[in-house]
Structures are given as structure tokens and as C-alpha cells.
Amino acid sequence: MAIHPYLNFNGNTREAVTFYSKVFETEKPKILTFGEMATDPNYPLPEEAKDYVMHTRLTICGSTVMFSDTFPGTPFTVGNNISLAIVLNDLDKLKHYFQQLQTGGSVIMELQETEWSKCYGSLKDQFGIEWQFNLSDEVI
């Protein structure tokens, strides 16, 4: 099991991750954009969001740090743009942690299958900390 910091940016993730990659002399980041994801015709993707970074990661000093742009129109506050991502391959533990952390908090996205995970969800706990849950052996 691992807990990864997840940093959100306001449209400049590509610039930030390129900078961090140079500073920490890491691998070149693999970037997945919102435009590369399948879209629902009932919810068309705004043109400005197509090149926004949906997900990327770097290994910095032995730790995985993940990055994403906020979706256009989503509130963004510098200083509140970090969440913690639990990444593990035990579905029962993932569900248990999700259930326990939602007590007194609020679910942002129920646990469900996504394009990148057999089980993903997110919530804000009773202390205002945002948690992401990802069932996976490897994070893209």
C-alpha cells in the first residue's frame, strides 16, 4: 500500500511537472490529457479542457507524486490544491478505508470502475482532507 500526494494546478500542470522533472532529474513524465479520455455525448468536453492534464506522475526522491489540472470551472485555491491518494491492490481494504474515512465527511465520487481503475473514488474527510482511492498494481 502507498499514499501518494496528488497536486492540482489551474491549467499549468504541464509547466509545473516539466519544471519538477528537471529540478529532481526524473524520468520524462507521461501525460494523459482530458482530451484523450472517452467523452460522454451528454457532457461534451469544453474546448479549453482538451489539452489540460488529467493525470501524470513523477518519482521524486523515491516517492510517487501525482499531478492534474482542475477541470475548467472547478474552484481552485492555491494552498488547498493537494489531496492524498491511497493506491493498493486489495479491494476489501480499499472499501474499508473509504467507508471509515467518509464518516463525518462527504463523498465526492463513490467507489466505481473508471477507465484507469477497476475501483476509484474520492471523498473529503471530517477534517477537510481530500482522499482519493485507486485499486491498481500500477499507477499511470
Short mmCIF file of N, CA and C in Angstrom, two decimals:
data_model
loop_
_atom_site.label_atom_id
_atom_site.label_comp_id
_atom_site.label_asym_id
_atom_site.label_seq_id
_atom_site.Cartn_x
_atom_site.Cartn_y
_atom_site.Cartn_z
N MET A 1 0.85 -1.18 0.00
CA MET A 1 0.00 0.00 0.00
C MET A 1 0.88 1.23 0.00
N ALA A 2 0.40 2.27 -0.66
CA ALA A 2 1.14 3.52 -0.70
C ALA A 2 0.17 4.69 -0.63
N ILE A 3 0.62 5.76 -0.06
CA ILE A 3 -0.14 7.02 -0.07
C ILE A 3 0.69 8.00 -0.88
N HIS A 4 0.07 8.56 -1.91
CA HIS A 4 0.76 9.47 -2.80
C HIS A 4 0.15 10.87 -2.70
N PRO A 5 0.98 11.90 -2.56
CA PRO A 5 0.43 13.25 -2.65
C PRO A 5 -0.04 13.50 -4.07
N TYR A 6 -1.17 14.19 -4.20
CA TYR A 6 -1.75 14.50 -5.51
C TYR A 6 -1.93 16.01 -5.59
N LEU A 7 -1.16 16.64 -6.46
CA LEU A 7 -1.17 18.10 -6.59
C LEU A 7 -2.03 18.52 -7.76
N ASN A 8 -2.89 19.51 -7.55
CA ASN A 8 -3.73 20.05 -8.61
C ASN A 8 -3.27 21.46 -8.98
N PHE A 9 -3.37 21.76 -10.26
CA PHE A 9 -2.97 23.07 -10.77
C PHE A 9 -4.10 23.64 -11.60
N ASN A 10 -4.02 24.92 -11.87
CA ASN A 10 -5.07 25.64 -12.57
C ASN A 10 -4.71 25.84 -14.04
N GLY A 11 -4.51 24.72 -14.76
CA GLY A 11 -4.20 24.81 -16.18
C GLY A 11 -2.72 24.82 -16.51
N ASN A 12 -1.86 24.77 -15.50
CA ASN A 12 -0.42 24.82 -15.77
C ASN A 12 0.34 23.60 -15.24
N THR A 13 -0.35 22.45 -15.18
CA THR A 13 0.30 21.23 -14.71
C THR A 13 1.48 20.85 -15.59
N ARG A 14 1.31 20.94 -16.90
CA ARG A 14 2.38 20.56 -17.82
C ARG A 14 3.65 21.36 -17.52
N GLU A 15 3.50 22.65 -17.31
CA GLU A 15 4.63 23.52 -16.97
C GLU A 15 5.24 23.11 -15.63
N ALA A 16 4.40 22.86 -14.64
CA ALA A 16 4.88 22.51 -13.30
C ALA A 16 5.61 21.17 -13.31
N VAL A 17 5.03 20.16 -13.93
CA VAL A 17 5.64 18.83 -13.91
C VAL A 17 6.94 18.81 -14.72
N THR A 18 7.01 19.59 -15.78
CA THR A 18 8.26 19.70 -16.55
C THR A 18 9.34 20.35 -15.69
N PHE A 19 8.97 21.38 -14.96
CA PHE A 19 9.90 22.05 -14.05
C PHE A 19 10.40 21.09 -12.98
N TYR A 20 9.48 20.39 -12.30
CA TYR A 20 9.87 19.46 -11.24
C TYR A 20 10.73 18.32 -11.79
N SER A 21 10.40 17.87 -12.99
CA SER A 21 11.18 16.80 -13.61
C SER A 21 12.63 17.23 -13.81
N LYS A 22 12.83 18.46 -14.23
CA LYS A 22 14.20 18.98 -14.42
C LYS A 22 14.90 19.17 -13.08
N VAL A 23 14.21 19.77 -12.12
CA VAL A 23 14.81 20.03 -10.81
C VAL A 23 15.28 18.73 -10.17
N PHE A 24 14.42 17.71 -10.17
CA PHE A 24 14.73 16.46 -9.47
C PHE A 24 15.35 15.40 -10.38
N GLU A 25 15.62 15.79 -11.63
CA GLU A 25 16.28 14.91 -12.61
C GLU A 25 15.57 13.56 -12.70
N THR A 26 14.26 13.61 -12.94
CA THR A 26 13.44 12.40 -13.02
C THR A 26 13.23 11.99 -14.47
N GLU A 27 12.51 10.90 -14.62
CA GLU A 27 12.09 10.46 -15.95
C GLU A 27 11.20 11.52 -16.57
N LYS A 28 11.10 11.50 -17.91
CA LYS A 28 10.19 12.41 -18.60
C LYS A 28 8.77 11.98 -18.27
N PRO A 29 7.91 12.89 -17.83
CA PRO A 29 6.55 12.49 -17.44
C PRO A 29 5.70 12.04 -18.63
N LYS A 30 4.89 11.00 -18.40
CA LYS A 30 3.88 10.58 -19.37
C LYS A 30 2.62 11.33 -19.01
N ILE A 31 2.10 12.09 -19.95
CA ILE A 31 0.96 12.96 -19.66
C ILE A 31 -0.29 12.46 -20.37
N LEU A 32 -1.37 12.31 -19.61
CA LEU A 32 -2.68 11.95 -20.14
C LEU A 32 -3.56 13.20 -20.05
N THR A 33 -4.11 13.63 -21.17
CA THR A 33 -4.95 14.83 -21.18
C THR A 33 -6.43 14.47 -21.08
N PHE A 34 -7.24 15.45 -20.71
CA PHE A 34 -8.69 15.24 -20.69
C PHE A 34 -9.20 14.89 -22.08
N GLY A 35 -8.58 15.46 -23.12
CA GLY A 35 -8.98 15.20 -24.49
C GLY A 35 -8.73 13.78 -24.95
N GLU A 36 -7.84 13.07 -24.28
CA GLU A 36 -7.54 11.68 -24.63
C GLU A 36 -8.51 10.70 -23.99
N MET A 37 -9.33 11.15 -23.08
CA MET A 37 -10.30 10.29 -22.40
C MET A 37 -11.58 10.20 -23.23
N ALA A 38 -12.27 9.07 -23.12
CA ALA A 38 -13.57 8.93 -23.78
C ALA A 38 -14.53 9.95 -23.18
N THR A 39 -15.37 10.53 -24.01
CA THR A 39 -16.32 11.54 -23.52
C THR A 39 -17.75 11.03 -23.65
N ASP A 40 -18.57 11.54 -22.79
CA ASP A 40 -20.00 11.24 -22.80
C ASP A 40 -20.67 12.32 -23.64
N PRO A 41 -21.41 11.96 -24.68
CA PRO A 41 -22.05 12.97 -25.53
C PRO A 41 -23.02 13.88 -24.76
N ASN A 42 -23.51 13.41 -23.61
CA ASN A 42 -24.39 14.23 -22.79
C ASN A 42 -23.63 15.32 -22.05
N TYR A 43 -22.30 15.15 -21.94
CA TYR A 43 -21.45 16.11 -21.24
C TYR A 43 -20.23 16.40 -22.12
N PRO A 44 -20.42 17.22 -23.16
CA PRO A 44 -19.30 17.49 -24.07
C PRO A 44 -18.14 18.19 -23.34
N LEU A 45 -16.94 17.84 -23.76
CA LEU A 45 -15.72 18.39 -23.17
C LEU A 45 -15.50 19.80 -23.71
N PRO A 46 -15.37 20.80 -22.83
CA PRO A 46 -15.08 22.16 -23.31
C PRO A 46 -13.77 22.17 -24.08
N GLU A 47 -13.72 22.94 -25.14
CA GLU A 47 -12.53 23.01 -25.99
C GLU A 47 -11.27 23.33 -25.19
N GLU A 48 -11.36 24.25 -24.24
CA GLU A 48 -10.18 24.65 -23.46
C GLU A 48 -9.66 23.54 -22.55
N ALA A 49 -10.50 22.52 -22.29
CA ALA A 49 -10.08 21.43 -21.40
C ALA A 49 -9.32 20.32 -22.12
N LYS A 50 -9.39 20.27 -23.43
CA LYS A 50 -8.82 19.15 -24.18
C LYS A 50 -7.33 18.96 -23.94
N ASP A 51 -6.57 20.03 -23.80
CA ASP A 51 -5.13 19.92 -23.58
C ASP A 51 -4.74 19.97 -22.11
N TYR A 52 -5.72 20.12 -21.23
CA TYR A 52 -5.42 20.12 -19.80
C TYR A 52 -4.97 18.72 -19.38
N VAL A 53 -4.09 18.67 -18.40
CA VAL A 53 -3.56 17.40 -17.92
C VAL A 53 -4.57 16.76 -16.99
N MET A 54 -5.00 15.55 -17.35
CA MET A 54 -5.91 14.80 -16.47
C MET A 54 -5.10 14.07 -15.41
N HIS A 55 -3.92 13.53 -15.83
CA HIS A 55 -3.09 12.81 -14.87
C HIS A 55 -1.67 12.66 -15.39
N THR A 56 -0.71 12.81 -14.48
CA THR A 56 0.67 12.47 -14.72
C THR A 56 1.32 12.23 -13.36
N ARG A 57 2.52 11.69 -13.37
CA ARG A 57 3.20 11.43 -12.10
C ARG A 57 4.69 11.49 -12.31
N LEU A 58 5.40 11.69 -11.22
CA LEU A 58 6.86 11.65 -11.19
C LEU A 58 7.28 10.87 -9.95
N THR A 59 8.43 10.23 -10.03
CA THR A 59 9.03 9.64 -8.84
C THR A 59 10.10 10.62 -8.38
N ILE A 60 9.85 11.24 -7.23
CA ILE A 60 10.75 12.26 -6.69
C ILE A 60 11.33 11.72 -5.39
N CYS A 61 12.64 11.56 -5.37
CA CYS A 61 13.35 11.06 -4.19
C CYS A 61 12.71 9.78 -3.64
N GLY A 62 12.29 8.88 -4.53
CA GLY A 62 11.73 7.61 -4.12
C GLY A 62 10.23 7.61 -3.85
N SER A 63 9.59 8.75 -3.92
CA SER A 63 8.14 8.84 -3.68
C SER A 63 7.40 9.21 -4.95
N THR A 64 6.23 8.61 -5.14
CA THR A 64 5.39 8.96 -6.28
C THR A 64 4.59 10.22 -5.94
N VAL A 65 4.69 11.22 -6.80
CA VAL A 65 3.90 12.44 -6.68
C VAL A 65 3.07 12.53 -7.95
N MET A 66 1.75 12.70 -7.77
CA MET A 66 0.84 12.75 -8.91
C MET A 66 0.33 14.17 -9.11
N PHE A 67 -0.06 14.48 -10.36
CA PHE A 67 -0.42 15.84 -10.75
C PHE A 67 -1.61 15.83 -11.69
N SER A 68 -2.41 16.90 -11.63
CA SER A 68 -3.54 17.07 -12.53
C SER A 68 -3.94 18.54 -12.58
N ASP A 69 -4.54 18.93 -13.70
CA ASP A 69 -5.18 20.24 -13.78
C ASP A 69 -6.59 20.12 -13.23
N THR A 70 -7.10 21.18 -12.63
CA THR A 70 -8.50 21.19 -12.26
C THR A 70 -9.31 21.38 -13.54
N PHE A 71 -10.49 20.82 -13.57
CA PHE A 71 -11.35 20.94 -14.74
C PHE A 71 -11.84 22.39 -14.83
N PRO A 72 -11.91 22.97 -16.03
CA PRO A 72 -12.37 24.36 -16.15
C PRO A 72 -13.69 24.58 -15.41
N GLY A 73 -13.74 25.63 -14.64
CA GLY A 73 -14.93 25.97 -13.86
C GLY A 73 -14.92 25.38 -12.46
N THR A 74 -13.97 24.49 -12.16
CA THR A 74 -13.84 23.92 -10.82
C THR A 74 -13.10 24.91 -9.94
N PRO A 75 -13.60 25.17 -8.74
CA PRO A 75 -12.89 26.11 -7.85
C PRO A 75 -11.45 25.67 -7.61
N PHE A 76 -10.55 26.63 -7.60
CA PHE A 76 -9.13 26.36 -7.38
C PHE A 76 -8.60 27.38 -6.38
N THR A 77 -8.00 26.88 -5.31
CA THR A 77 -7.41 27.75 -4.30
C THR A 77 -5.99 27.29 -4.03
N VAL A 78 -5.03 28.16 -4.30
CA VAL A 78 -3.63 27.83 -4.00
C VAL A 78 -3.52 27.56 -2.51
N GLY A 79 -2.85 26.47 -2.16
CA GLY A 79 -2.73 26.06 -0.76
C GLY A 79 -3.68 24.94 -0.41
N ASN A 80 -4.80 24.86 -1.12
CA ASN A 80 -5.77 23.78 -0.91
C ASN A 80 -5.78 22.82 -2.10
N ASN A 81 -4.71 22.84 -2.87
CA ASN A 81 -4.68 22.08 -4.11
C ASN A 81 -3.88 20.78 -3.99
N ILE A 82 -4.05 20.09 -2.87
CA ILE A 82 -3.39 18.82 -2.65
C ILE A 82 -4.37 17.84 -2.01
N SER A 83 -4.28 16.59 -2.45
CA SER A 83 -5.05 15.52 -1.81
C SER A 83 -4.10 14.35 -1.61
N LEU A 84 -4.57 13.36 -0.87
CA LEU A 84 -3.77 12.16 -0.64
C LEU A 84 -4.45 11.01 -1.37
N ALA A 85 -3.65 10.26 -2.14
CA ALA A 85 -4.19 9.14 -2.91
C ALA A 85 -3.71 7.83 -2.32
N ILE A 86 -4.67 6.98 -1.97
CA ILE A 86 -4.36 5.64 -1.48
C ILE A 86 -4.38 4.72 -2.71
N VAL A 87 -3.26 4.09 -2.97
CA VAL A 87 -3.14 3.20 -4.13
C VAL A 87 -2.75 1.82 -3.61
N LEU A 88 -3.65 0.86 -3.81
CA LEU A 88 -3.34 -0.50 -3.37
C LEU A 88 -4.08 -1.51 -4.23
N ASN A 89 -3.74 -2.79 -4.06
CA ASN A 89 -4.37 -3.82 -4.87
C ASN A 89 -5.28 -4.74 -4.06
N ASP A 90 -5.74 -4.29 -2.91
CA ASP A 90 -6.63 -5.06 -2.05
C ASP A 90 -7.99 -4.33 -2.00
N LEU A 91 -8.95 -4.84 -2.75
CA LEU A 91 -10.26 -4.20 -2.85
C LEU A 91 -10.96 -4.10 -1.50
N ASP A 92 -10.88 -5.13 -0.68
CA ASP A 92 -11.54 -5.10 0.63
C ASP A 92 -10.98 -3.99 1.52
N LYS A 93 -9.65 -3.84 1.54
CA LYS A 93 -9.03 -2.77 2.32
C LYS A 93 -9.43 -1.41 1.78
N LEU A 94 -9.41 -1.28 0.45
CA LEU A 94 -9.78 -0.02 -0.19
C LEU A 94 -11.19 0.39 0.24
N LYS A 95 -12.14 -0.54 0.17
CA LYS A 95 -13.52 -0.26 0.56
C LYS A 95 -13.61 0.07 2.05
N HIS A 96 -12.86 -0.65 2.87
CA HIS A 96 -12.87 -0.41 4.31
C HIS A 96 -12.38 1.01 4.63
N TYR A 97 -11.25 1.38 4.06
CA TYR A 97 -10.70 2.73 4.32
C TYR A 97 -11.67 3.80 3.83
N PHE A 98 -12.26 3.59 2.66
CA PHE A 98 -13.22 4.55 2.11
C PHE A 98 -14.40 4.71 3.06
N GLN A 99 -14.95 3.59 3.50
CA GLN A 99 -16.09 3.60 4.42
C GLN A 99 -15.76 4.33 5.72
N GLN A 100 -14.61 4.03 6.29
CA GLN A 100 -14.21 4.64 7.56
C GLN A 100 -13.95 6.14 7.42
N LEU A 101 -13.26 6.55 6.37
CA LEU A 101 -12.91 7.96 6.21
C LEU A 101 -14.12 8.83 5.84
N GLN A 102 -15.16 8.25 5.27
CA GLN A 102 -16.32 9.07 4.91
C GLN A 102 -17.19 9.42 6.12
N THR A 103 -16.97 8.77 7.26
CA THR A 103 -17.73 9.06 8.47
C THR A 103 -17.51 10.52 8.87
N GLY A 104 -18.58 11.28 8.87
CA GLY A 104 -18.49 12.70 9.23
C GLY A 104 -17.99 13.57 8.10
N GLY A 105 -17.68 12.97 6.96
CA GLY A 105 -17.17 13.72 5.81
C GLY A 105 -18.19 13.73 4.69
N SER A 106 -17.72 13.92 3.45
CA SER A 106 -18.61 13.92 2.30
C SER A 106 -17.94 13.23 1.13
N VAL A 107 -18.72 12.39 0.47
CA VAL A 107 -18.23 11.65 -0.69
C VAL A 107 -18.25 12.58 -1.91
N ILE A 108 -17.13 12.65 -2.59
CA ILE A 108 -17.03 13.43 -3.83
C ILE A 108 -17.41 12.54 -5.01
N MET A 109 -16.84 11.32 -5.04
CA MET A 109 -17.15 10.35 -6.08
C MET A 109 -17.20 8.97 -5.44
N GLU A 110 -18.34 8.31 -5.54
CA GLU A 110 -18.50 6.96 -4.99
C GLU A 110 -17.48 6.03 -5.63
N LEU A 111 -17.10 4.97 -4.92
CA LEU A 111 -16.22 3.96 -5.50
C LEU A 111 -16.89 3.36 -6.72
N GLN A 112 -16.15 3.33 -7.84
CA GLN A 112 -16.70 2.82 -9.08
C GLN A 112 -15.59 2.51 -10.07
N GLU A 113 -15.93 1.75 -11.10
CA GLU A 113 -14.96 1.45 -12.14
C GLU A 113 -14.81 2.67 -13.05
N THR A 114 -13.57 2.96 -13.42
CA THR A 114 -13.26 4.06 -14.34
C THR A 114 -12.38 3.52 -15.45
N GLU A 115 -12.01 4.39 -16.38
CA GLU A 115 -11.12 3.97 -17.47
C GLU A 115 -9.75 3.57 -16.95
N TRP A 116 -9.33 4.14 -15.84
CA TRP A 116 -7.98 3.89 -15.34
C TRP A 116 -7.93 2.94 -14.15
N SER A 117 -9.07 2.55 -13.60
CA SER A 117 -9.06 1.71 -12.42
C SER A 117 -10.33 0.87 -12.34
N LYS A 118 -10.20 -0.35 -11.81
CA LYS A 118 -11.37 -1.19 -11.56
C LYS A 118 -12.20 -0.64 -10.41
N CYS A 119 -11.55 0.19 -9.55
CA CYS A 119 -12.27 0.80 -8.44
C CYS A 119 -11.58 2.11 -8.05
N TYR A 120 -12.29 3.21 -8.21
CA TYR A 120 -11.76 4.53 -7.88
C TYR A 120 -12.87 5.34 -7.21
N GLY A 121 -12.50 6.18 -6.26
CA GLY A 121 -13.45 7.08 -5.62
C GLY A 121 -12.70 8.15 -4.85
N SER A 122 -13.43 9.15 -4.40
CA SER A 122 -12.79 10.21 -3.63
C SER A 122 -13.78 10.77 -2.61
N LEU A 123 -13.22 11.33 -1.54
CA LEU A 123 -14.05 11.93 -0.50
C LEU A 123 -13.26 12.99 0.25
N LYS A 124 -13.98 13.80 0.99
CA LYS A 124 -13.37 14.77 1.89
C LYS A 124 -13.73 14.32 3.29
N ASP A 125 -12.72 14.12 4.14
CA ASP A 125 -13.00 13.60 5.48
C ASP A 125 -13.51 14.70 6.40
N GLN A 126 -13.82 14.34 7.63
CA GLN A 126 -14.41 15.28 8.60
C GLN A 126 -13.47 16.44 8.95
N PHE A 127 -12.19 16.31 8.60
CA PHE A 127 -11.22 17.37 8.88
C PHE A 127 -10.91 18.22 7.66
N GLY A 128 -11.63 17.95 6.54
CA GLY A 128 -11.45 18.73 5.32
C GLY A 128 -10.32 18.23 4.42
N ILE A 129 -9.77 17.05 4.71
CA ILE A 129 -8.71 16.49 3.88
C ILE A 129 -9.35 15.67 2.76
N GLU A 130 -8.91 15.91 1.51
CA GLU A 130 -9.43 15.15 0.39
C GLU A 130 -8.58 13.90 0.17
N TRP A 131 -9.27 12.76 0.01
CA TRP A 131 -8.63 11.46 -0.21
C TRP A 131 -9.11 10.89 -1.53
N GLN A 132 -8.20 10.29 -2.28
CA GLN A 132 -8.54 9.55 -3.48
C GLN A 132 -8.17 8.08 -3.25
N PHE A 133 -8.96 7.18 -3.79
CA PHE A 133 -8.75 5.74 -3.62
C PHE A 133 -8.65 5.11 -5.01
N ASN A 134 -7.59 4.34 -5.21
CA ASN A 134 -7.36 3.77 -6.53
C ASN A 134 -6.90 2.32 -6.38
N LEU A 135 -7.69 1.39 -6.92
CA LEU A 135 -7.31 -0.02 -6.92
C LEU A 135 -6.44 -0.27 -8.14
N SER A 136 -5.17 -0.58 -7.89
CA SER A 136 -4.25 -0.73 -9.01
C SER A 136 -2.95 -1.35 -8.55
N ASP A 137 -2.34 -2.10 -9.44
CA ASP A 137 -0.99 -2.58 -9.20
C ASP A 137 0.02 -1.55 -9.67
N GLU A 138 -0.41 -0.70 -10.59
CA GLU A 138 0.50 0.32 -11.12
C GLU A 138 -0.31 1.56 -11.45
N VAL A 139 0.23 2.71 -11.17
CA VAL A 139 -0.42 3.98 -11.46
C VAL A 139 0.16 4.53 -12.75
N ILE A 140 -0.71 5.00 -13.66
CA ILE A 140 -0.21 5.55 -14.92
C ILE A 140 0.49 6.86 -14.70
#
